[in-house]
CSV table of C-alpha atoms and ligand atoms in Angstrom, one decimal:
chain,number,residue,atom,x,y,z
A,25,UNK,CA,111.0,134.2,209.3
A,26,UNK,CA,108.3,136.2,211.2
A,27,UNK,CA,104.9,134.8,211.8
A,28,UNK,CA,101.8,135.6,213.2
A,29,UNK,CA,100.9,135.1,217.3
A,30,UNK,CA,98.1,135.7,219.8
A,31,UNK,CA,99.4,136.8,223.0
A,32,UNK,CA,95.9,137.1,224.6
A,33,UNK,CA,92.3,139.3,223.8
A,34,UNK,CA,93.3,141.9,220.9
A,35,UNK,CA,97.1,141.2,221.0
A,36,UNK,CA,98.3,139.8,217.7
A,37,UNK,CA,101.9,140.0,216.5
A,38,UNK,CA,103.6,139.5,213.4
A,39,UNK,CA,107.2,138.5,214.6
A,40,UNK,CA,110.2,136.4,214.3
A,41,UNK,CA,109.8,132.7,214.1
A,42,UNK,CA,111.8,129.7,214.0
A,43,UNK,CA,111.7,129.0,210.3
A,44,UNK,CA,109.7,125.2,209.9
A,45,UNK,CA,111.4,122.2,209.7
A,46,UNK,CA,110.7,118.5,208.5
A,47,UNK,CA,110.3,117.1,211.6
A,48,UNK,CA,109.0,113.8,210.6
A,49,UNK,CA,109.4,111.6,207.2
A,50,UNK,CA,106.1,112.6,206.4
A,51,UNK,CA,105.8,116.2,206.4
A,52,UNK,CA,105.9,118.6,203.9
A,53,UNK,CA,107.4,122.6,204.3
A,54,UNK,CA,104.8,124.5,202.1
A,55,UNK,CA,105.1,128.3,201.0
A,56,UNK,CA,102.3,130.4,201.4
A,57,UNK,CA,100.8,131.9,198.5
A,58,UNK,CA,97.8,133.2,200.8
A,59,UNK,CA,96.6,132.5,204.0
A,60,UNK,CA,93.5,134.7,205.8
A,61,UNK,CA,91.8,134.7,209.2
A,62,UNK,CA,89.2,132.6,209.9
A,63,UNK,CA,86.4,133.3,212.0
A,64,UNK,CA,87.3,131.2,214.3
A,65,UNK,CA,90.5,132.8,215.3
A,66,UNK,CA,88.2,135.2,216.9
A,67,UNK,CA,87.5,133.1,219.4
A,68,UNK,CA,90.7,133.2,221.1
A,69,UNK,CA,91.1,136.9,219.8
A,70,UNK,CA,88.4,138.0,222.2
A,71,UNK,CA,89.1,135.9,225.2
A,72,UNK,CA,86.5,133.1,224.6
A,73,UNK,CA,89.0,130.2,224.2
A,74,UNK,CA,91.9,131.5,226.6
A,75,UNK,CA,95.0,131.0,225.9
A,76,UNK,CA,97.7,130.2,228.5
A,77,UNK,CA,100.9,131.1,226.5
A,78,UNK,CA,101.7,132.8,223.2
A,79,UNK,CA,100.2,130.8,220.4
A,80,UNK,CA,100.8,130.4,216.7
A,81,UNK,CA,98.1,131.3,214.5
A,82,UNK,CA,96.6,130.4,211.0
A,83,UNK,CA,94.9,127.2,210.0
A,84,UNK,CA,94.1,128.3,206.4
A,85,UNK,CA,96.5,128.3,203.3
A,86,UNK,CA,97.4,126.9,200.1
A,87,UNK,CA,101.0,127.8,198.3
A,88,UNK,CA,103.8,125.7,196.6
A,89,UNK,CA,106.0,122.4,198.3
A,90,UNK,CA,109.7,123.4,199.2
A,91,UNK,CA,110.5,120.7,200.5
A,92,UNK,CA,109.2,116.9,201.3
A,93,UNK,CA,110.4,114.4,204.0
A,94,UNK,CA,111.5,110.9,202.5
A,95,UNK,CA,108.2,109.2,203.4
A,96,UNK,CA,105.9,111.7,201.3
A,97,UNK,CA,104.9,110.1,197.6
A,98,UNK,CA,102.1,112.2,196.3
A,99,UNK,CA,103.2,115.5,196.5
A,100,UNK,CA,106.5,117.5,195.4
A,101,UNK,CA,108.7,120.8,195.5
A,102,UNK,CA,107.4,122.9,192.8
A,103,UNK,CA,103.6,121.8,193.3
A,104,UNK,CA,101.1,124.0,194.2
A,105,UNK,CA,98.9,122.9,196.8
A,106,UNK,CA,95.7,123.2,199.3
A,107,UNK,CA,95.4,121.2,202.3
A,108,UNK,CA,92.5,121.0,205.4
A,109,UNK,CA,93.3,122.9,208.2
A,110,UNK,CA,93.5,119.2,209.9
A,111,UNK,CA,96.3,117.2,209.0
A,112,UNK,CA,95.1,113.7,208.1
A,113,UNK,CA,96.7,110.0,206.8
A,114,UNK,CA,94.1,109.7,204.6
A,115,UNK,CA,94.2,105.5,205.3
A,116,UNK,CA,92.6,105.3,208.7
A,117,UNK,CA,88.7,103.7,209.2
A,118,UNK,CA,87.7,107.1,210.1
A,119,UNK,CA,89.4,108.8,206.8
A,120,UNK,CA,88.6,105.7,204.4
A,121,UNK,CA,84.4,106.6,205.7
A,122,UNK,CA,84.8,109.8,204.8
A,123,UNK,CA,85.8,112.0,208.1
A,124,UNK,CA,89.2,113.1,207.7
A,125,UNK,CA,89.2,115.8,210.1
A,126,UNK,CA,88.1,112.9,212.5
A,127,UNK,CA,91.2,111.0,211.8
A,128,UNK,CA,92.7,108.5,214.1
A,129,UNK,CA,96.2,110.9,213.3
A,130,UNK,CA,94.4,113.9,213.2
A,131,UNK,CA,96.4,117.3,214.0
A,132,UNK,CA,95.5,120.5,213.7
A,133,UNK,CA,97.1,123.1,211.5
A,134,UNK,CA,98.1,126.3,213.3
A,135,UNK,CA,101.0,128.1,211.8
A,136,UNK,CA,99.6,128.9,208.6
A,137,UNK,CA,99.3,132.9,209.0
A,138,UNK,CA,103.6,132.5,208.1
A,139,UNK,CA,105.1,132.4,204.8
A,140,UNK,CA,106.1,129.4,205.5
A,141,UNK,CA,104.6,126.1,207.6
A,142,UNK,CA,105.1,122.8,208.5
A,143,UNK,CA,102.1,120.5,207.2
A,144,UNK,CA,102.2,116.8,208.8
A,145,UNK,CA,100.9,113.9,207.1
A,146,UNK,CA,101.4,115.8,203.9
A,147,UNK,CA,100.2,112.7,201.5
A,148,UNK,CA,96.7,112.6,203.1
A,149,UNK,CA,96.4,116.0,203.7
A,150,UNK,CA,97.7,117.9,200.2
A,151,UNK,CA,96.1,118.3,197.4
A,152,UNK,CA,98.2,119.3,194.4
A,153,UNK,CA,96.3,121.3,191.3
A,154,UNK,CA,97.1,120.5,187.9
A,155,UNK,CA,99.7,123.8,187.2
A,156,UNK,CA,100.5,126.3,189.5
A,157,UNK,CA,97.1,128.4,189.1
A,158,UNK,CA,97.3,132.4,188.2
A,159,UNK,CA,97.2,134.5,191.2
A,160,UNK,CA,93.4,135.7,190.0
A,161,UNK,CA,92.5,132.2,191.6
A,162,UNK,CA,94.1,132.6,194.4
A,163,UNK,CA,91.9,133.8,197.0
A,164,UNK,CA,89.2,131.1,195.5
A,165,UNK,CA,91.6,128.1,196.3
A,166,UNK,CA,92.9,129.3,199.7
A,167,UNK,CA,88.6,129.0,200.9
A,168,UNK,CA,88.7,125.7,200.0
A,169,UNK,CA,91.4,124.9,202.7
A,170,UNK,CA,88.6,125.7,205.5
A,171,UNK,CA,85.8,127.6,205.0
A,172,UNK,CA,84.2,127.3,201.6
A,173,UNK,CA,84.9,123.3,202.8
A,174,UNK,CA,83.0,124.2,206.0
A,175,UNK,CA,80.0,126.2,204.1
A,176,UNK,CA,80.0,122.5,202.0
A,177,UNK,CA,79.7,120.5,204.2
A,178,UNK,CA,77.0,122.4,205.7
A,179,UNK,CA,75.0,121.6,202.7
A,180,UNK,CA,76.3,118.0,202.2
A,181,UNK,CA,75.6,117.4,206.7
A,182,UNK,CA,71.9,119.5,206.6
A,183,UNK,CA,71.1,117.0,203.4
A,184,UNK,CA,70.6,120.0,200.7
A,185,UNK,CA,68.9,118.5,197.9
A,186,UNK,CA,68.0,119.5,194.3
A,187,UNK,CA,65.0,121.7,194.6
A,188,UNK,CA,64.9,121.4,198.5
A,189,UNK,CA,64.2,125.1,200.1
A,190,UNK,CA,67.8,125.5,202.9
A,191,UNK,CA,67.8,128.3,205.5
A,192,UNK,CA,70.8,129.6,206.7
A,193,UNK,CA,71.6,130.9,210.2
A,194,UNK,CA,74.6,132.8,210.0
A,195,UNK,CA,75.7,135.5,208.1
A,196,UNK,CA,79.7,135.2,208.5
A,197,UNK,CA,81.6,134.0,205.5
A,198,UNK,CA,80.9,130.4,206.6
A,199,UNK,CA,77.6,131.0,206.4
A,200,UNK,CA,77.6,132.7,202.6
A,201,UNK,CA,79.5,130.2,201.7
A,202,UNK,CA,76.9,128.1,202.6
A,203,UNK,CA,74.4,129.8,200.6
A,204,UNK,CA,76.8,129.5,197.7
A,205,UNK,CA,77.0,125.7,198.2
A,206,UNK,CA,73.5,125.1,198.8
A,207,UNK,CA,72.8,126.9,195.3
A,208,UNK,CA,75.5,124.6,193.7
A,209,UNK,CA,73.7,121.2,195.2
A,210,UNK,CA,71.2,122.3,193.7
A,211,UNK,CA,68.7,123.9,196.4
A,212,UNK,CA,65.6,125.5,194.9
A,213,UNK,CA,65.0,128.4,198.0
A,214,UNK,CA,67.5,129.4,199.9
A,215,UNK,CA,66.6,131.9,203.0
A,216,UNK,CA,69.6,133.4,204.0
A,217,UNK,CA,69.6,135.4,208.0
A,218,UNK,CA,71.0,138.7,207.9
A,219,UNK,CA,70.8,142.5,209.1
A,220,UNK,CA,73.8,143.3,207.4
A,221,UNK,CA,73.4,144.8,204.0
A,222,UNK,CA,76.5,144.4,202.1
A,223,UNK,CA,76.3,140.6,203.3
A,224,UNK,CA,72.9,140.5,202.2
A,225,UNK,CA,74.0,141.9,198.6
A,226,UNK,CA,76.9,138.8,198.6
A,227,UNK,CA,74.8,136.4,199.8
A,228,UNK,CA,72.0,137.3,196.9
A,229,UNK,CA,74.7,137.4,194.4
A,230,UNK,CA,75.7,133.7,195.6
A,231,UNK,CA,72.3,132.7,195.1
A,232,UNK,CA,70.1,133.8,198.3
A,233,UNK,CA,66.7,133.9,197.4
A,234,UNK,CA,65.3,135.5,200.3
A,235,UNK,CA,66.5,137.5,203.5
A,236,UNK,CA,65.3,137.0,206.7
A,237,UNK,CA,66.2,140.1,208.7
A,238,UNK,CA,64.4,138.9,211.9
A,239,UNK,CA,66.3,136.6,214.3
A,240,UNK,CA,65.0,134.7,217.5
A,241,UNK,CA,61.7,133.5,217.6
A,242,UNK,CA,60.5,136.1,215.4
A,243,UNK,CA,63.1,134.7,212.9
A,244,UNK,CA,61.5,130.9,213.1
A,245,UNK,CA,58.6,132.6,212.5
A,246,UNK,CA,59.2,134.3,209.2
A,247,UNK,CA,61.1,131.1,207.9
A,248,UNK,CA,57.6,129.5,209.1
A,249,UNK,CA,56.0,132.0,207.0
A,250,UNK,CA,57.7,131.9,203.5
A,251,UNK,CA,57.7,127.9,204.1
A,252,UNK,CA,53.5,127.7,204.1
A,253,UNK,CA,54.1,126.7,208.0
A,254,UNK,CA,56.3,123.7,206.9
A,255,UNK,CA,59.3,124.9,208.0
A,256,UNK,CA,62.8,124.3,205.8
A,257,UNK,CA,64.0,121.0,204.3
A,258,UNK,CA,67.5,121.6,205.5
A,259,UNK,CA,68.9,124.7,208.1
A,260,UNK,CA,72.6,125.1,208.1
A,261,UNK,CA,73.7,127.0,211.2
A,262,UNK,CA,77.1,128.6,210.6
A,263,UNK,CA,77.1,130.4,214.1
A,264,UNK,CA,78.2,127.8,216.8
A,265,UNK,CA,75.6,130.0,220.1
A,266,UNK,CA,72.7,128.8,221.9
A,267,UNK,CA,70.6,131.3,219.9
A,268,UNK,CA,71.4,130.3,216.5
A,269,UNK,CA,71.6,126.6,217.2
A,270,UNK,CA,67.7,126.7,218.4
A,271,UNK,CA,66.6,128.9,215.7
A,272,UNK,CA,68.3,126.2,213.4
A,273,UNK,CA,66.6,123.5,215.1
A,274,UNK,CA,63.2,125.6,215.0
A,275,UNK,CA,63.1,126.1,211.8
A,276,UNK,CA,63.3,122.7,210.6
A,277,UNK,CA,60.2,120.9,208.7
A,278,UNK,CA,59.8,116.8,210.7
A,279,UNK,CA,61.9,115.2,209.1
A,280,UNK,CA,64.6,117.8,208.1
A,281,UNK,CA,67.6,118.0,208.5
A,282,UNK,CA,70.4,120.3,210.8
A,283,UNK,CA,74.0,120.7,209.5
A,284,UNK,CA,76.1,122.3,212.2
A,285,UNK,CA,79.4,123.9,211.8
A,286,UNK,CA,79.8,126.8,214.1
A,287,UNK,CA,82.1,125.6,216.6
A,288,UNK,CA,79.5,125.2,219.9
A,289,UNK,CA,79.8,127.8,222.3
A,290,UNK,CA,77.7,127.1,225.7
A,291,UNK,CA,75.0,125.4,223.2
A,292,UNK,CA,73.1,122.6,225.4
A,293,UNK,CA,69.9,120.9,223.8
A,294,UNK,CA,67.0,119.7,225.5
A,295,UNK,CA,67.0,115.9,224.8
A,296,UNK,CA,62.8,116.3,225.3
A,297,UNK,CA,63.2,119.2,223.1
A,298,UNK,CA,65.2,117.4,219.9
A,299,UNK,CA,62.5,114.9,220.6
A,300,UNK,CA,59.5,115.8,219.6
A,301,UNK,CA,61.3,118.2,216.6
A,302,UNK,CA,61.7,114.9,214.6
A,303,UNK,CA,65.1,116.4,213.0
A,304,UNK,CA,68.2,115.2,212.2
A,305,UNK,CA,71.5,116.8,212.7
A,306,UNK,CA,74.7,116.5,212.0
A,307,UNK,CA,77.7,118.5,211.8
A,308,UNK,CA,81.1,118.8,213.4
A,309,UNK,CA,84.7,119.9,211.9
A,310,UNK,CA,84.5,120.1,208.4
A,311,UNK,CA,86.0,116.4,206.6
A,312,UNK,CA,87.7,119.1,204.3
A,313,UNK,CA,90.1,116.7,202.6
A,314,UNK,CA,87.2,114.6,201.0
A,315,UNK,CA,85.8,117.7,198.8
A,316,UNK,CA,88.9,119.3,197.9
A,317,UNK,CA,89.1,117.6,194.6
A,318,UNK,CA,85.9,117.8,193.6
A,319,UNK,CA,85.7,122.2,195.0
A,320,UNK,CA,89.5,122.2,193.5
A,321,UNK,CA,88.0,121.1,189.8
A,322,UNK,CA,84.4,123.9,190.5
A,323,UNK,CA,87.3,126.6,191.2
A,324,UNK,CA,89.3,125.5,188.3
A,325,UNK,CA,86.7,125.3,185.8
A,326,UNK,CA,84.8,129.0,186.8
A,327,UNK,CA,81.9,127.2,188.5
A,328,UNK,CA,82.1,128.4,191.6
A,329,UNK,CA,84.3,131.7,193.1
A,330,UNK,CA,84.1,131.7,196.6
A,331,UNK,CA,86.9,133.9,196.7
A,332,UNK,CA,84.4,136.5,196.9
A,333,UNK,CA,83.6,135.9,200.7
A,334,UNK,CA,87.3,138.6,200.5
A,335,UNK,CA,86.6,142.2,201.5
A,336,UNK,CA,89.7,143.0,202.9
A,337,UNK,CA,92.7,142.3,201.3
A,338,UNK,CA,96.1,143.0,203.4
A,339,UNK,CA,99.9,141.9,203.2
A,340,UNK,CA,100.9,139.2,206.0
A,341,UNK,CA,102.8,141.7,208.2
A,342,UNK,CA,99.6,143.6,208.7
A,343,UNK,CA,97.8,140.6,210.3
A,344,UNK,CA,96.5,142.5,212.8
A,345,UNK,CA,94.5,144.6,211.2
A,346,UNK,CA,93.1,141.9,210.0
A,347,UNK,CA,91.9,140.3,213.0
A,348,UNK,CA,90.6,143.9,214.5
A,349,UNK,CA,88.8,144.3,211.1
A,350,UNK,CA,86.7,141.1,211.6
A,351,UNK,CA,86.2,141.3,215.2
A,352,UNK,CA,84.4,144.8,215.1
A,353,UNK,CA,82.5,143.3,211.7
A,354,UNK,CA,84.2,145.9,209.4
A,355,UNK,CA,85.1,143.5,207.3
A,356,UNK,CA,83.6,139.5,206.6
A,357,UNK,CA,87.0,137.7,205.5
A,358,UNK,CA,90.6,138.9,205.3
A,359,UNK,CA,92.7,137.6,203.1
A,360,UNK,CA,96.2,138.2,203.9
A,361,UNK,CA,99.3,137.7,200.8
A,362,UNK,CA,103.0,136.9,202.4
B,426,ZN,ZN1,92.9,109.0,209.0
């Protein structure tokens, strides 16, 4: 089997592979039926996370069971499934609260841009749909494996609620998707930040109701301006840099709230500073596995199709196009098909 690797900044390779294994009684050897790159791989990609040897990647995918070590009771060959790019029991304090991707078993997922890969735990970590969906659906299910999950719990962390008026820093395809949950809970105004048009257009169609072009202080401003002074109920900050993360935090009413889910990169706060802004945040990895079944049904039943957050659509092998696509913001997601 060949699968995808990062060899350092701008070196990606689609090569051979050993093919996965069931390592442990509770794994599971899943097919992919998509897989894509998430904007987090770009991290690594451009030398921001470096890496000290070649390194699988893909933490994204959904696709049918081959095969099931002896332990696994919820899942079976045949079954299509999604699963959180972290690998969780499902049973522990931290999963039974609600923060599966905090799980005292956690592991990551990171082989998933293969055809084939290895998920651990794979009774607390699968999630099997009804019937093995038509491939129309496909790119709509493979979001909910990371980051339509991510944009959701956003929303759910930054305490979106009916009516409330949500800002959203960030317009990657975390942060769209965002928009697109925020809409779905319910939001009554939701200010999306972007100087991008064709993700303006998307985030309109997914239920923006205004664009902020400005960013900085002069950002905080206009979201002070179209909020009477107030400020938003909720900011969701889908960037993860210093920048964004005060402009989040700015832009928050007393009393609102911050959901973080760009992963931090050299963010430090000012404990004087979160102070006296009367907010609260929260944020972290995505607990993926929790809304799965509920975002699973939305897809299902035509509610929601964030499959949409797609603009590039390319077969596995070309992977790193892909990744060059993103990185140089030619393209918002790419979805890759083994
Ligand atoms: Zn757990």
């Amino acid at each position: 089997m060949r699968g995808t690797v990062l060899y350092g900044p701008g070196d990606v390779r689609f090569e051979e592979r050993p093919e996965p294994a069931v390592l442990a009684p509770t794994d599971a050897i899943v097919r992919t039926s998509a897989t894509c790159v998430c904007g987090s791989d770009l991290w690594p990609y451009r030398g921001a996370n470096p890496i000290t040897q070649p390194t699988p990647m893909g933490h994204e995918y959904c696709g049918i069971v081959e095969e099931i070590g002896s332990a696994v009771k919820t899942v079976k060959p045949g079954q299509f499934v999604i699963g959180s790019f972290a690998a969780s029991d499902n049973t522990c304090p931290h999963c039974q609260y609600g923060y599966p991707s905090s799980c005292e078993h956690r592991e990551w997922i990171s082989t998933a841009q293969a055809p084939r890969l290895r998920v651990p735990l794979a009774d607390g970590t699968l999630v099997a749909t009804p019937d093995v969906p038509s491939d129309e659906l496909l790119p709509s299910l493979v979001t909910l494996s990371d980051v339509m999950g991510t944009g959701w719990f956003a929303a759910d962390a930054g305490n979106v609620k009916p009516g409330g008026t949500v800002a959203v820093v960030g317009d990657g395809a975390v942060g769209l998707l965002a928009v697109l949950s925020a809409r779905q809970m319910g939001a009554g105004r939701v200010i999306t930040m972007s100087r991008h048009e064709s993700r303006q257009k998307l985030a309109r169609e997914f239920g923006a109701t205004d664009i902020v072009a400005a960013r900085g202080d002069e950002g905080v401003a206009r979201i002070k301006e179209l909020t009477r002074g107030v400020g938003a109920d909720s900011v969701l900050e889908c960037v993860g840099t210093p920048e964004s993360m005060t402009q989040a935090i700015q832009s928050t009413r007393p009393g609102g709230s911050v959901g973080y889910v760009g992963v931090p990169h050299g963010v430090t706060l000012k404990g004087e500073q979160l102070f006296y802004s009367h907010i609260r945040l929260h944020g972290g990895p995505a607990p993926v596995r929790r809304y799965l079944p509920e975002l699973i049904d939305l897809v299902l039943n035509g509610k929601i199709n964030p499959g949409k957050v797609f603009d590039l659509v390319l077969p596995l092998e070309r992977v790193a196009d892909g990744y060059r696509a993103m990185d140089e913001r030619r393209a918002i997601k790419a979805l890759l098909r083994p």
